[in-house]
Amino acid sequence: MKRIIKTYNTKFWIFLWVLCYLSIFLSIYIYTNNLNTQYFKPIIKQKVNFEIYPNTNYDELINELKKKFNVTDNLFFDSYINKKNIINFRPGRYVLDSLFSFNDIINEIRVPDNRKKAHVNLTFNASNNFDLLVSNYLRSFPIEKNKNFTNSEKTIDSIDVLNAIYKYDYSNYIDVSIDSNLIRALYIPNTYQYHWDFSINEFINTTLYNYDQFWSSKDRINKLNDLNSKWDVNFNPIDVSILASIVYKEAKFEEEYEKIAGLYLNRLDINMKLEADPTVNYAFQQKNGFDTTLNRVYKKHFKIDSKYNTYKYKGLPPAPICIPSKQAIEAVLNAQKHEYLFMCAKVEIDEFNKYIYFPGLHSFSKSYKNHKKYAKDYHYALNKIRDNKIYKICYDDINNCFD
């Protein structure tokens, strides 16, 4: 009997050990299978950004990961995430490629340098004011998040950004007490790369760094020196931008930029007023609001009392009349040396087919006498449009006409 009991006990313990090992193996199988199912299978269908904000803590990040990628919160997850050790994560915008698994996502966050792939490429173009730049800034940079991470709260708006731009300390570059619009010269339109989580002041700092890089170019320094020697002027980079703003507003096509820049420099060279129509329009807008514009400049507008009115005051206006394009700035540095002093918008009148064509270009003259001939044709065409409705009007392209 004792022998039977002993045999039974031995088999029982063997059974328990086998059962125990099976349980362990089963647990390992379930664990690995769970990992393969949840964490290693692709879950990203197309490239997306995952944003970690500067004020996000570890617990908030983990909760956001589980919620965004539909990960079950269980013992397996806790064990897995602890082993991944992402407690030293860095804020930023991480780019997650298509077919990424959850494990790939965690690995991406574990490497702070991966944030470099998510820098913001912000483009701002030539414009009348900073509205376009501000709009692009608000679209490109992250809004602040509240403590719950997923609920966004916009803490700045366009007014805040504009105020930051105008209240920034530019004393190393310009004296804003002369004219706050000098700030326009410091923002050179282009596509620049910024850190994703930059504040507005960090954005301005980097923009000014780009300005410094632009004007520290040896080639541009040489061109500026060459410009000052070709014409009797003493331009600095701000002056170049002021003249570029007039060139940009005067010319419809880039092909004329350098020629028009040379014409204005010729006028400055002989102490002649610039007499630039875009400055008259700007002076008119100063007086009547920037939502207005002059469709036609008359002699009465030459009398508008504004330092921007180059028909009334000699020299450059006190600041740019817009944010000029990079191409216009380069055109001033590469201004053509010629003898033209006058220009007038080109016009063609076809009496047979009854159309008036404005190609968007200019007729250039060395003498005022020749200029008056072109001006007479131009005003004749404008008067025909005003008094006679039978002509088709064509702008820029002969096929772009309307009645």
Short mmCIF file of C-alpha atoms in Angstrom, two decimals:
data_model
loop_
_atom_site.label_atom_id
_atom_site.label_comp_id
_atom_site.label_asym_id
_atom_site.label_seq_id
_atom_site.Cartn_x
_atom_site.Cartn_y
_atom_site.Cartn_z
CA MET A 1 0.00 0.00 0.00
CA LYS A 2 2.79 2.42 0.91
CA ARG A 3 4.41 1.63 -2.33
CA ILE A 4 1.24 2.47 -4.24
CA ILE A 5 0.86 5.76 -2.36
CA LYS A 6 4.49 6.65 -3.01
CA THR A 7 4.10 5.92 -6.70
CA TYR A 8 0.92 7.97 -6.80
CA ASN A 9 2.62 10.94 -5.09
CA THR A 10 5.51 10.76 -7.52
CA LYS A 11 3.16 10.79 -10.50
CA PHE A 12 1.20 13.62 -8.94
CA TRP A 13 4.25 15.79 -8.54
CA ILE A 14 5.38 14.96 -12.01
CA PHE A 15 1.96 15.97 -13.25
CA LEU A 16 2.15 19.25 -11.35
CA TRP A 17 5.59 20.00 -12.74
CA VAL A 18 4.44 19.23 -16.26
CA LEU A 19 1.35 21.34 -15.74
CA CYS A 20 3.48 24.16 -14.38
CA TYR A 21 5.84 24.05 -17.35
CA LEU A 22 2.93 23.91 -19.75
CA SER A 23 1.44 26.94 -18.07
CA ILE A 24 4.70 28.79 -18.38
CA PHE A 25 5.07 27.87 -22.03
CA LEU A 26 1.43 28.75 -22.65
CA SER A 27 1.89 32.11 -20.95
CA ILE A 28 4.97 32.79 -23.03
CA TYR A 29 3.06 31.82 -26.15
CA ILE A 30 0.12 34.02 -25.26
CA TYR A 31 2.47 36.87 -24.36
CA THR A 32 4.46 36.68 -27.58
CA ASN A 33 1.34 36.20 -29.63
CA ASN A 34 -0.20 39.24 -27.97
CA LEU A 35 2.94 41.21 -28.70
CA ASN A 36 2.94 40.11 -32.32
CA THR A 37 -0.73 40.91 -32.67
CA GLN A 38 -0.76 44.30 -30.96
CA TYR A 39 2.71 45.68 -31.21
CA PHE A 40 4.44 44.26 -34.27
CA LYS A 41 1.77 44.21 -36.94
CA PRO A 42 1.45 47.29 -39.23
CA ILE A 43 -1.10 49.82 -37.95
CA ILE A 44 -0.23 52.96 -39.98
CA LYS A 45 -1.93 52.98 -43.37
CA GLN A 46 -0.35 56.19 -44.64
CA LYS A 47 2.33 58.58 -43.43
CA VAL A 48 1.18 60.68 -40.47
CA ASN A 49 2.66 63.02 -37.89
CA PHE A 50 2.64 62.34 -34.18
CA GLU A 51 3.10 65.45 -32.09
CA ILE A 52 4.56 65.59 -28.60
CA TYR A 53 4.20 69.02 -27.08
CA PRO A 54 6.76 70.69 -24.81
CA ASN A 55 4.48 70.59 -21.77
CA THR A 56 3.60 66.86 -22.15
CA ASN A 57 4.62 64.54 -19.33
CA TYR A 58 5.30 60.79 -19.51
CA ASP A 59 1.85 59.63 -18.33
CA GLU A 60 0.11 61.93 -20.80
CA LEU A 61 2.26 60.60 -23.62
CA ILE A 62 1.49 56.97 -22.75
CA ASN A 63 -2.24 57.69 -22.57
CA GLU A 64 -2.15 59.46 -25.92
CA LEU A 65 -0.27 56.57 -27.54
CA LYS A 66 -2.82 54.05 -26.28
CA LYS A 67 -5.73 56.17 -27.37
CA LYS A 68 -4.41 57.23 -30.78
CA PHE A 69 -3.24 53.77 -31.82
CA ASN A 70 -5.96 51.74 -30.10
CA VAL A 71 -3.65 49.74 -27.84
CA THR A 72 -5.18 47.63 -25.08
CA ASP A 73 -4.15 48.63 -21.57
CA ASN A 74 -3.17 45.41 -19.78
CA LEU A 75 -0.32 43.66 -18.03
CA PHE A 76 1.36 42.93 -21.34
CA PHE A 77 1.36 46.61 -22.28
CA ASP A 78 2.86 47.73 -18.98
CA SER A 79 5.62 45.16 -19.27
CA TYR A 80 6.30 46.03 -22.89
CA ILE A 81 6.36 49.80 -22.47
CA ASN A 82 8.57 49.62 -19.38
CA LYS A 83 11.14 47.58 -21.28
CA LYS A 84 11.09 50.16 -24.09
CA ASN A 85 12.17 52.85 -21.63
CA ILE A 86 10.88 55.98 -23.40
CA ILE A 87 10.73 58.03 -20.21
CA ASN A 88 13.43 60.34 -21.62
CA PHE A 89 11.37 61.23 -24.70
CA ARG A 90 11.77 64.65 -26.36
CA PRO A 91 9.00 66.95 -27.61
CA GLY A 92 8.62 67.29 -31.34
CA ARG A 93 6.71 66.24 -34.41
CA TYR A 94 7.60 62.68 -35.37
CA VAL A 95 6.94 61.42 -38.87
CA LEU A 96 5.42 57.94 -38.87
CA ASP A 97 5.73 56.09 -42.17
CA SER A 98 3.09 53.85 -43.67
CA LEU A 99 3.12 50.22 -42.43
CA PHE A 100 4.66 51.27 -39.12
CA SER A 101 3.82 48.96 -36.24
CA PHE A 102 3.32 50.19 -32.71
CA ASN A 103 6.81 48.94 -31.95
CA ASP A 104 8.16 51.04 -34.83
CA ILE A 105 6.37 54.07 -33.42
CA ILE A 106 7.91 53.57 -29.99
CA ASN A 107 11.35 53.10 -31.53
CA GLU A 108 10.88 56.32 -33.47
CA ILE A 109 10.08 58.25 -30.29
CA ARG A 110 13.02 56.70 -28.45
CA VAL A 111 15.46 58.48 -30.80
CA PRO A 112 15.21 62.28 -30.30
CA ASP A 113 17.15 62.97 -33.51
CA ASN A 114 14.22 61.60 -35.47
CA ARG A 115 12.53 64.94 -34.80
CA LYS A 116 14.79 66.48 -37.41
CA LYS A 117 12.67 64.88 -40.08
CA ALA A 118 9.74 66.90 -38.82
CA HIS A 119 11.11 70.42 -39.03
CA VAL A 120 8.66 72.93 -40.44
CA ASN A 121 9.32 74.25 -43.94
CA LEU A 122 7.55 77.57 -43.92
CA THR A 123 7.18 79.60 -47.10
CA PHE A 124 6.17 83.21 -47.15
CA ASN A 125 5.90 85.25 -50.33
CA ALA A 126 6.01 88.91 -51.22
CA SER A 127 2.92 90.68 -49.91
CA ASN A 128 1.53 94.05 -48.92
CA ASN A 129 1.90 93.34 -45.22
CA PHE A 130 2.50 90.56 -42.72
CA ASP A 131 -0.96 88.99 -42.99
CA LEU A 132 0.17 86.20 -45.31
CA LEU A 133 3.21 85.38 -43.18
CA VAL A 134 1.08 85.30 -40.04
CA SER A 135 -1.47 83.01 -41.70
CA ASN A 136 1.30 80.60 -42.77
CA TYR A 137 2.82 80.71 -39.29
CA LEU A 138 -0.46 79.74 -37.60
CA ARG A 139 -0.96 76.88 -40.06
CA SER A 140 2.59 75.55 -39.77
CA PHE A 141 3.40 75.73 -36.08
CA PRO A 142 1.68 73.77 -33.30
CA ILE A 143 -1.02 75.30 -31.20
CA GLU A 144 -0.57 74.89 -27.47
CA LYS A 145 -2.23 71.90 -25.79
CA ASN A 146 -3.84 71.75 -22.41
CA LYS A 147 -2.85 69.33 -19.69
CA ASN A 148 -5.07 66.61 -21.16
CA PHE A 149 -2.84 66.57 -24.23
CA THR A 150 -5.51 65.66 -26.75
CA ASN A 151 -7.74 68.70 -26.32
CA SER A 152 -6.30 71.60 -28.29
CA GLU A 153 -6.55 75.14 -27.07
CA LYS A 154 -5.45 77.94 -29.37
CA THR A 155 -3.47 80.28 -27.15
CA ILE A 156 -2.32 82.71 -29.87
CA ASP A 157 -4.10 84.24 -32.85
CA SER A 158 -3.10 86.49 -35.74
CA ILE A 159 -3.21 89.62 -33.57
CA ASP A 160 -0.80 88.04 -31.09
CA VAL A 161 1.64 87.11 -33.85
CA LEU A 162 1.45 90.58 -35.44
CA ASN A 163 2.02 92.22 -32.07
CA ALA A 164 5.03 89.97 -31.47
CA ILE A 165 6.48 90.91 -34.87
CA TYR A 166 6.08 94.65 -34.34
CA LYS A 167 7.13 94.65 -30.67
CA TYR A 168 10.28 92.61 -31.19
CA ASP A 169 13.59 94.36 -30.49
CA TYR A 170 15.12 95.10 -33.92
CA SER A 171 17.57 97.70 -32.62
CA ASN A 172 20.55 95.79 -34.04
CA TYR A 173 19.08 96.27 -37.52
CA ILE A 174 16.84 99.31 -37.74
CA ASP A 175 15.41 102.22 -35.79
CA VAL A 176 11.68 101.51 -35.71
CA SER A 177 11.05 104.97 -34.24
CA ILE A 178 11.75 106.33 -37.74
CA ASP A 179 9.10 104.12 -39.29
CA SER A 180 7.85 100.77 -38.02
CA ASN A 181 7.39 99.60 -41.62
CA LEU A 182 11.17 99.27 -41.88
CA ILE A 183 10.54 95.84 -40.35
CA ARG A 184 9.34 94.70 -43.78
CA ALA A 185 12.90 94.87 -45.07
CA LEU A 186 14.04 92.25 -42.55
CA TYR A 187 11.68 89.52 -43.77
CA ILE A 188 13.01 88.20 -47.06
CA PRO A 189 10.45 85.91 -48.75
CA ASN A 190 11.65 82.37 -49.27
CA THR A 191 11.17 78.87 -47.87
CA TYR A 192 12.93 78.46 -44.54
CA GLN A 193 13.26 75.57 -42.11
CA TYR A 194 12.28 76.05 -38.48
CA HIS A 195 12.08 73.80 -35.46
CA TRP A 196 8.55 72.44 -35.14
CA ASP A 197 7.99 73.66 -31.57
CA PHE A 198 9.41 77.18 -31.99
CA SER A 199 7.76 80.04 -30.16
CA ILE A 200 6.98 83.20 -32.14
CA ASN A 201 10.12 84.88 -30.79
CA GLU A 202 12.27 81.89 -31.77
CA PHE A 203 10.65 82.07 -35.21
CA ILE A 204 11.62 85.76 -35.50
CA ASN A 205 15.16 85.02 -34.27
CA THR A 206 15.61 82.41 -36.98
CA THR A 207 14.10 84.69 -39.63
CA LEU A 208 16.63 87.38 -38.71
CA TYR A 209 19.40 84.79 -38.84
CA ASN A 210 18.26 84.00 -42.40
CA TYR A 211 18.36 87.74 -43.16
CA ASP A 212 21.94 87.92 -41.87
CA GLN A 213 22.90 84.90 -43.95
CA PHE A 214 21.35 86.47 -47.05
CA TRP A 215 23.24 89.75 -46.71
CA SER A 216 26.53 88.25 -45.51
CA SER A 217 26.92 86.49 -48.85
CA LYS A 218 30.18 87.64 -50.43
CA ASP A 219 28.49 87.78 -53.82
CA ARG A 220 25.74 90.11 -52.58
CA ILE A 221 28.22 92.31 -50.71
CA ASN A 222 30.20 92.70 -53.93
CA LYS A 223 27.06 93.47 -55.92
CA LEU A 224 25.98 96.09 -53.39
CA ASN A 225 29.39 97.74 -53.54
CA ASP A 226 29.23 97.61 -57.34
CA LEU A 227 25.78 99.22 -57.32
CA ASN A 228 27.01 102.09 -55.15
CA SER A 229 29.96 102.68 -57.47
CA LYS A 230 27.92 102.54 -60.71
CA TRP A 231 25.40 105.05 -59.42
CA ASP A 232 26.01 107.99 -57.11
CA VAL A 233 24.17 106.37 -54.18
CA ASN A 234 25.14 104.95 -50.82
CA PHE A 235 22.73 102.06 -50.47
CA ASN A 236 22.67 99.65 -47.56
CA PRO A 237 20.59 96.42 -47.48
CA ILE A 238 17.55 98.29 -46.12
CA ASP A 239 17.71 100.79 -49.01
CA VAL A 240 17.89 97.91 -51.47
CA SER A 241 14.70 96.45 -50.01
CA ILE A 242 12.94 99.82 -50.12
CA LEU A 243 13.71 100.25 -53.81
CA ALA A 244 12.89 96.57 -54.43
CA SER A 245 9.42 97.11 -52.94
CA ILE A 246 8.77 99.84 -55.54
CA VAL A 247 10.16 97.69 -58.37
CA TYR A 248 7.99 94.78 -57.24
CA LYS A 249 4.85 96.92 -57.26
CA GLU A 250 5.70 98.64 -60.55
CA ALA A 251 6.53 95.57 -62.65
CA LYS A 252 4.05 92.86 -63.47
CA PHE A 253 6.71 90.53 -64.89
CA GLU A 254 10.12 89.65 -63.46
CA GLU A 255 11.76 90.14 -66.85
CA GLU A 256 11.49 93.91 -66.32
CA TYR A 257 12.74 94.06 -62.72
CA GLU A 258 16.39 94.81 -63.46
CA LYS A 259 15.56 97.37 -66.16
CA ILE A 260 13.11 99.25 -63.93
CA ALA A 261 15.58 99.14 -61.02
CA GLY A 262 18.19 100.72 -63.29
CA LEU A 263 15.75 103.45 -64.30
CA TYR A 264 15.01 104.42 -60.69
CA LEU A 265 18.72 104.38 -59.87
CA ASN A 266 19.34 106.69 -62.84
CA ARG A 267 16.84 109.14 -61.37
CA LEU A 268 18.49 109.01 -57.95
CA ASP A 269 21.87 109.42 -59.63
CA ILE A 270 20.90 112.84 -61.04
CA ASN A 271 18.93 113.90 -57.95
CA MET A 272 15.62 113.51 -59.76
CA LYS A 273 12.46 112.53 -57.94
CA LEU A 274 11.58 108.86 -58.28
CA GLU A 275 8.00 109.75 -59.26
CA ALA A 276 6.90 106.14 -58.84
CA ASP A 277 3.16 105.52 -59.16
CA PRO A 278 3.14 102.66 -56.58
CA THR A 279 4.29 105.14 -53.91
CA VAL A 280 1.40 107.45 -54.77
CA ASN A 281 -1.02 104.57 -54.40
CA TYR A 282 0.55 103.70 -51.05
CA ALA A 283 0.21 107.33 -49.88
CA PHE A 284 -3.43 107.26 -51.01
CA GLN A 285 -4.03 104.08 -49.02
CA GLN A 286 -2.39 105.60 -45.95
CA LYS A 287 -4.95 108.37 -46.12
CA ASN A 288 -8.03 106.39 -47.18
CA GLY A 289 -7.42 102.89 -45.83
CA PHE A 290 -5.47 99.93 -47.13
CA ASP A 291 -8.64 98.25 -48.37
CA THR A 292 -8.76 100.95 -51.10
CA THR A 293 -6.59 101.37 -54.19
CA LEU A 294 -6.12 103.75 -57.10
CA ASN A 295 -7.19 102.27 -60.43
CA ARG A 296 -5.70 105.31 -62.14
CA VAL A 297 -3.24 107.90 -60.88
CA TYR A 298 -4.15 111.52 -61.63
CA LYS A 299 -2.12 114.68 -61.14
CA LYS A 300 -4.19 115.57 -58.09
CA HIS A 301 -2.78 112.48 -56.37
CA PHE A 302 0.77 113.82 -56.79
CA LYS A 303 -0.05 116.36 -54.09
CA ILE A 304 -0.89 113.85 -51.36
CA ASP A 305 1.27 114.88 -48.41
CA SER A 306 3.11 111.73 -47.40
CA LYS A 307 6.80 110.94 -47.11
CA TYR A 308 5.98 107.89 -49.21
CA ASN A 309 4.81 110.05 -52.12
CA THR A 310 7.88 110.16 -54.36
CA TYR A 311 6.19 112.71 -56.65
CA LYS A 312 6.28 115.15 -53.74
CA TYR A 313 9.49 114.17 -51.94
CA LYS A 314 12.93 113.35 -53.35
CA GLY A 315 14.81 110.17 -52.58
CA LEU A 316 13.57 106.84 -51.30
CA PRO A 317 10.45 106.60 -49.16
CA PRO A 318 11.15 106.04 -45.44
CA ALA A 319 10.40 102.29 -45.58
CA PRO A 320 9.33 99.57 -48.03
CA ILE A 321 5.81 99.94 -49.37
CA CYS A 322 5.42 96.15 -49.18
CA ILE A 323 7.43 93.04 -48.39
CA PRO A 324 9.29 92.73 -51.72
CA SER A 325 10.06 89.41 -53.35
CA LYS A 326 13.52 87.94 -53.18
CA GLN A 327 13.66 88.25 -56.97
CA ALA A 328 13.00 92.01 -56.76
CA ILE A 329 15.78 92.40 -54.18
CA GLU A 330 18.19 90.47 -56.40
CA ALA A 331 17.08 92.59 -59.38
CA VAL A 332 18.10 95.81 -57.60
CA LEU A 333 21.51 94.28 -56.87
CA ASN A 334 21.73 93.32 -60.55
CA ALA A 335 20.18 96.52 -61.88
CA GLN A 336 20.79 97.22 -65.56
CA LYS A 337 23.03 100.14 -66.38
CA HIS A 338 21.31 102.09 -69.17
CA GLU A 339 20.25 105.66 -69.95
CA TYR A 340 16.48 105.39 -69.50
CA LEU A 341 14.79 107.90 -67.21
CA PHE A 342 11.13 107.42 -68.10
CA MET A 343 8.70 104.57 -68.59
CA CYS A 344 5.05 104.17 -69.42
CA ALA A 345 2.76 101.17 -69.51
CA LYS A 346 2.60 99.67 -73.00
CA VAL A 347 -0.69 99.59 -74.88
CA GLU A 348 -1.80 98.40 -78.31
CA ILE A 349 -5.02 99.55 -79.98
CA ASP A 350 -6.51 97.51 -82.82
CA GLU A 351 -9.21 99.66 -84.39
CA PHE A 352 -10.19 97.01 -86.93
CA ASN A 353 -10.83 94.20 -84.43
CA LYS A 354 -11.85 96.68 -81.72
CA TYR A 355 -9.59 95.58 -78.90
CA ILE A 356 -7.20 97.36 -76.56
CA TYR A 357 -4.30 95.25 -75.33
CA PHE A 358 -2.25 95.93 -72.19
CA PRO A 359 0.67 93.43 -72.26
CA GLY A 360 1.76 94.33 -68.71
CA LEU A 361 5.11 95.67 -69.93
CA HIS A 362 6.59 99.16 -70.24
CA SER A 363 7.91 101.44 -72.96
CA PHE A 364 11.18 103.04 -71.85
CA SER A 365 12.47 106.46 -72.90
CA LYS A 366 15.66 108.45 -72.48
CA SER A 367 13.92 111.79 -73.00
CA TYR A 368 10.74 113.28 -71.64
CA LYS A 369 9.70 114.16 -75.18
CA ASN A 370 9.56 110.51 -76.24
CA HIS A 371 7.97 109.58 -72.95
CA LYS A 372 5.07 111.97 -73.62
CA LYS A 373 4.30 110.15 -76.87
CA TYR A 374 3.96 106.85 -75.05
CA ALA A 375 1.97 108.51 -72.25
CA LYS A 376 -0.38 110.08 -74.79
CA ASP A 377 -1.12 106.67 -76.36
CA TYR A 378 -1.68 105.15 -72.93
CA HIS A 379 -4.11 107.83 -71.76
CA TYR A 380 -5.84 107.76 -75.16
CA ALA A 381 -6.51 104.06 -74.61
CA LEU A 382 -7.80 104.63 -71.07
CA ASN A 383 -10.16 107.34 -72.30
CA LYS A 384 -11.44 105.05 -75.07
CA ILE A 385 -12.24 102.42 -72.48
CA ARG A 386 -14.04 104.99 -70.35
CA ASP A 387 -16.04 106.59 -73.19
CA ASN A 388 -16.55 103.73 -75.61
CA LYS A 389 -17.87 100.31 -74.60
CA ILE A 390 -17.36 98.59 -77.98
CA TYR A 391 -13.73 97.65 -77.35
CA LYS A 392 -12.56 94.37 -75.91
CA ILE A 393 -9.96 94.82 -73.18
CA CYS A 394 -7.03 92.38 -73.08
CA TYR A 395 -4.60 92.11 -70.16
CA ASP A 396 -1.20 90.35 -70.19
CA ASP A 397 -2.22 87.93 -72.92
CA ILE A 398 -3.89 88.83 -76.22
CA ASN A 399 -6.23 85.89 -75.66
CA ASN A 400 -7.19 87.09 -72.19
CA CYS A 401 -9.88 89.56 -73.21
CA PHE A 402 -13.27 90.63 -71.96
CA ASP A 403 -15.92 93.06 -73.17
#
